[in-house]
Short mmCIF file of C-alpha atoms in Angstrom, two decimals:
data_model
loop_
_atom_site.label_atom_id
_atom_site.label_comp_id
_atom_site.label_asym_id
_atom_site.label_seq_id
_atom_site.Cartn_x
_atom_site.Cartn_y
_atom_site.Cartn_z
CA MET A 11 -8.85 1.42 10.75
CA THR A 12 -6.19 -0.35 12.78
CA GLU A 13 -6.65 -3.55 10.47
CA VAL A 14 -7.03 -1.19 6.74
CA PHE A 15 -3.84 1.46 7.24
CA ALA A 16 -1.62 -1.56 9.50
CA PRO A 17 2.20 -0.76 8.96
CA GLN A 18 2.95 -4.20 6.90
CA ASN A 19 -0.28 -2.71 4.26
CA LEU A 20 0.88 0.28 3.63
CA MET A 21 4.86 -0.73 3.16
CA LEU A 22 2.98 -3.39 0.21
CA SER A 23 1.16 -0.66 -1.05
CA LEU A 24 3.09 2.60 -1.00
CA PRO A 25 6.00 1.81 -2.88
CA PRO A 26 4.39 1.19 -6.30
CA VAL A 27 2.09 3.67 -5.91
CA VAL A 28 4.62 6.19 -5.50
CA GLY A 29 7.09 4.73 -8.23
CA GLY A 30 4.17 4.96 -10.84
CA LEU A 31 3.34 8.72 -9.97
CA ALA A 32 6.84 9.91 -10.38
CA ALA A 33 7.51 7.71 -13.83
CA GLY A 34 5.02 5.96 -15.03
CA TRP A 35 5.23 1.72 -15.29
CA ALA A 36 8.33 1.48 -15.02
CA GLY A 37 8.00 2.98 -11.36
CA ALA A 38 5.91 1.17 -10.50
CA ALA A 39 7.74 -2.37 -11.11
CA TRP A 40 10.69 -0.55 -9.11
CA GLY A 41 7.93 -0.37 -6.32
CA VAL A 42 6.70 -3.93 -6.26
CA ALA A 43 9.94 -4.75 -5.80
CA ILE A 44 10.75 -2.67 -3.81
CA SER A 45 7.71 -3.63 -1.55
CA ALA A 46 8.13 -7.30 -1.80
CA VAL A 47 11.30 -6.57 0.36
CA CYS A 48 10.76 -3.76 2.40
CA GLY A 49 7.05 -5.13 2.67
CA GLY A 50 6.75 -8.60 2.53
CA VAL A 51 9.40 -9.82 4.21
CA PRO A 52 8.85 -8.32 7.30
CA ALA A 53 5.34 -8.96 7.22
CA MET A 54 6.22 -12.66 6.95
CA MET A 55 7.94 -12.78 9.29
CA ILE A 56 5.66 -11.05 11.64
CA ALA A 57 3.06 -13.83 10.29
CA ILE A 58 5.49 -16.47 10.84
CA GLY A 59 5.90 -15.25 14.67
CA VAL A 60 1.99 -15.55 14.93
CA TRP A 61 1.62 -18.49 13.12
CA ARG A 62 4.57 -19.80 15.66
CA GLY A 63 2.87 -18.76 19.49
CA ARG A 64 6.29 -15.88 19.69
CA LEU A 65 3.91 -12.95 18.70
CA ASP A 66 0.28 -11.96 19.82
CA SER A 67 -0.94 -10.52 16.89
CA ARG A 68 0.32 -8.71 13.21
CA HIS A 69 0.31 -6.21 15.56
CA ILE A 70 2.96 -6.76 17.68
CA VAL A 71 0.74 -4.86 20.61
CA GLU A 72 4.08 -6.59 23.12
CA ARG A 73 6.60 -4.07 22.29
CA THR A 74 9.60 -6.31 23.96
CA SER A 75 8.54 -8.54 21.07
CA ARG A 76 8.94 -5.72 17.95
CA PHE A 77 13.10 -6.26 18.37
CA LYS A 78 13.56 -9.16 16.14
CA PRO A 79 10.80 -8.13 13.57
CA MET A 80 12.83 -5.07 13.43
CA LEU A 81 16.01 -6.25 12.83
CA ALA A 82 14.53 -8.03 9.82
CA ALA A 83 13.12 -4.88 8.47
CA LEU A 84 15.93 -3.30 8.94
CA ALA A 85 17.58 -5.49 7.02
CA ALA A 86 15.14 -5.54 4.15
CA VAL A 87 15.64 -2.21 4.11
CA LEU A 88 18.79 -1.71 4.09
CA VAL A 89 19.51 -4.61 1.39
CA THR A 90 16.58 -2.75 -0.93
CA LEU A 91 18.88 1.04 -0.39
CA LEU A 92 22.23 -1.24 -1.56
CA VAL A 93 20.59 -2.10 -4.79
CA LEU A 94 19.13 1.36 -5.28
CA LEU A 95 21.92 3.47 -4.90
CA LEU A 96 23.62 0.30 -7.22
CA ALA A 97 21.25 0.25 -10.02
CA ASP A 98 20.72 2.89 -12.79
CA GLY A 99 16.78 4.38 -13.71
CA GLU A 100 15.42 4.91 -10.50
CA PRO A 101 13.19 6.63 -9.61
CA VAL A 102 14.85 9.44 -6.54
CA GLU A 103 11.18 9.77 -4.65
CA LEU A 104 11.43 5.53 -4.40
CA THR A 105 15.34 5.53 -3.00
CA ALA A 106 14.09 8.77 -0.85
CA MET A 107 10.93 6.57 0.45
CA VAL A 108 13.27 3.47 1.48
CA VAL A 109 15.67 6.16 3.13
CA VAL A 110 12.39 7.00 4.92
CA MET A 111 11.82 3.37 5.84
CA LEU A 112 15.16 3.47 7.02
CA GLY A 113 14.95 6.25 9.11
CA TRP A 114 11.85 5.27 10.78
CA LEU A 115 13.24 2.84 12.01
CA ALA A 116 16.59 4.68 13.37
CA VAL A 117 14.31 6.66 14.73
CA LEU A 118 11.24 4.44 16.22
CA GLY A 119 13.19 0.94 17.26
CA PRO A 120 15.42 3.18 19.84
CA ILE A 121 11.84 4.62 21.24
CA THR A 122 9.70 1.46 21.03
CA LEU A 123 12.45 -0.20 23.10
CA ALA A 124 11.63 1.92 26.45
CA TRP A 125 8.46 3.01 24.96
CA LYS A 126 5.42 2.03 23.00
CA ILE A 127 5.43 4.76 20.38
CA SER A 128 2.46 4.26 17.99
CA PHE A 129 4.43 2.26 14.25
CA HIS A 130 0.53 2.89 12.81
CA THR A 131 0.25 6.24 13.54
CA SER A 132 4.04 6.72 12.14
CA THR A 133 3.52 5.00 9.26
CA ALA A 134 0.27 6.26 8.27
CA ALA A 135 1.57 10.16 8.84
CA GLY A 136 5.30 9.21 7.22
CA VAL A 137 2.82 8.20 3.97
CA VAL A 138 1.37 11.36 3.97
CA VAL A 139 4.06 13.11 3.33
CA VAL A 140 5.83 11.16 1.40
CA LEU A 141 2.32 11.15 -0.82
CA ALA A 142 2.58 15.08 -0.70
CA TYR A 143 5.70 15.28 -2.72
CA VAL A 144 3.87 13.43 -5.64
CA LEU A 145 0.58 14.55 -5.21
CA PRO A 146 -1.20 17.67 -4.56
CA ALA A 147 0.15 18.88 -1.19
CA ALA A 148 -2.54 20.50 0.30
CA VAL A 149 -5.61 18.37 -0.15
CA THR A 150 -3.14 15.56 0.49
CA LEU A 151 -1.26 16.79 3.47
CA THR A 152 -5.49 17.83 4.85
CA VAL A 153 -6.74 14.78 3.78
CA GLY A 154 -4.25 12.62 5.78
CA ALA A 155 -3.88 14.84 8.54
CA VAL A 156 -8.07 13.55 9.28
CA LEU A 157 -7.19 10.27 8.30
CA VAL A 158 -3.66 9.78 10.82
CA ALA A 159 -6.26 11.57 13.41
CA VAL A 160 -8.61 8.67 12.90
CA ILE A 161 -5.87 5.66 12.97
CA GLY A 162 -4.65 7.69 15.58
CA TRP A 163 -7.96 7.67 17.56
CA ALA A 164 -8.82 3.53 16.62
CA ARG A 165 -5.63 2.73 17.84
CA VAL A 166 -6.47 4.81 21.26
CA ARG A 167 -9.93 3.67 21.39
CA ILE A 168 -8.58 -0.20 21.43
CA SER A 169 -5.63 0.54 23.97
CA HIS A 170 -3.51 -0.11 22.46
CA HIS A 171 -1.94 3.15 23.00
CA THR A 172 -2.08 6.03 24.49
CA LEU A 173 -2.67 9.22 23.05
CA ALA A 174 0.87 10.61 23.55
CA GLN A 175 2.30 7.47 21.82
CA ALA A 176 -0.02 7.99 18.48
CA VAL A 177 1.00 11.55 18.99
CA ALA A 178 4.54 11.41 18.93
CA GLY A 179 4.36 8.31 16.83
CA ALA A 180 2.35 10.65 14.35
CA ALA A 181 4.96 13.19 14.90
CA ALA A 182 7.96 11.01 14.42
CA GLY A 183 7.02 9.29 11.16
CA ALA A 184 5.73 13.25 9.30
CA GLY A 185 9.17 14.31 10.55
CA VAL A 186 11.27 11.94 9.20
CA ALA A 187 9.55 11.19 5.64
CA TRP A 188 9.89 15.80 5.27
CA ALA A 189 13.41 15.72 6.80
CA VAL A 190 14.34 13.00 4.04
CA PHE A 191 12.82 14.45 1.44
CA ALA A 192 13.74 17.85 1.43
CA ALA A 193 17.31 16.99 2.26
CA MET A 194 17.44 14.83 -0.55
CA GLY A 195 16.10 17.69 -2.98
CA VAL A 196 12.97 15.96 -4.01
#
């Protein structure tokens, strides 16, 4: 669960799915570009950090090591958001999704510097909320809640988080996603 639903994997796969569901092939193409920058750049930075021995794993278990990868993610998300705001024809759902990513970094970044909130459950719960805007909501939220609970259990089971850190991550991720999509009227 930890490997399959790692934040990097979700950030690489979510944008093309949301774009495709929102606007067909053109939306999926926008999603692939967003994935390459918002998911690919941070994943590459983390992979290089692990390869050079500066990071413990792609999950960055040691929270004090999260600062530089989070800065890389922040830069990637800000550049992507700027491009989307200047572009024409991108699905509003994708712009909202990139704002959600920015919100996650703004909320979780300061928290993780003091307390090891779960990015796994945060990202997973936020993804569920985003998908509930482009898929049938009741089914998506029901299946997603079970999946987020299992991911949280896995993170606690392998001793990477406490139950409080997993629950707080899920609440923060879902809350940010819902607030952004609601505020943007998506």
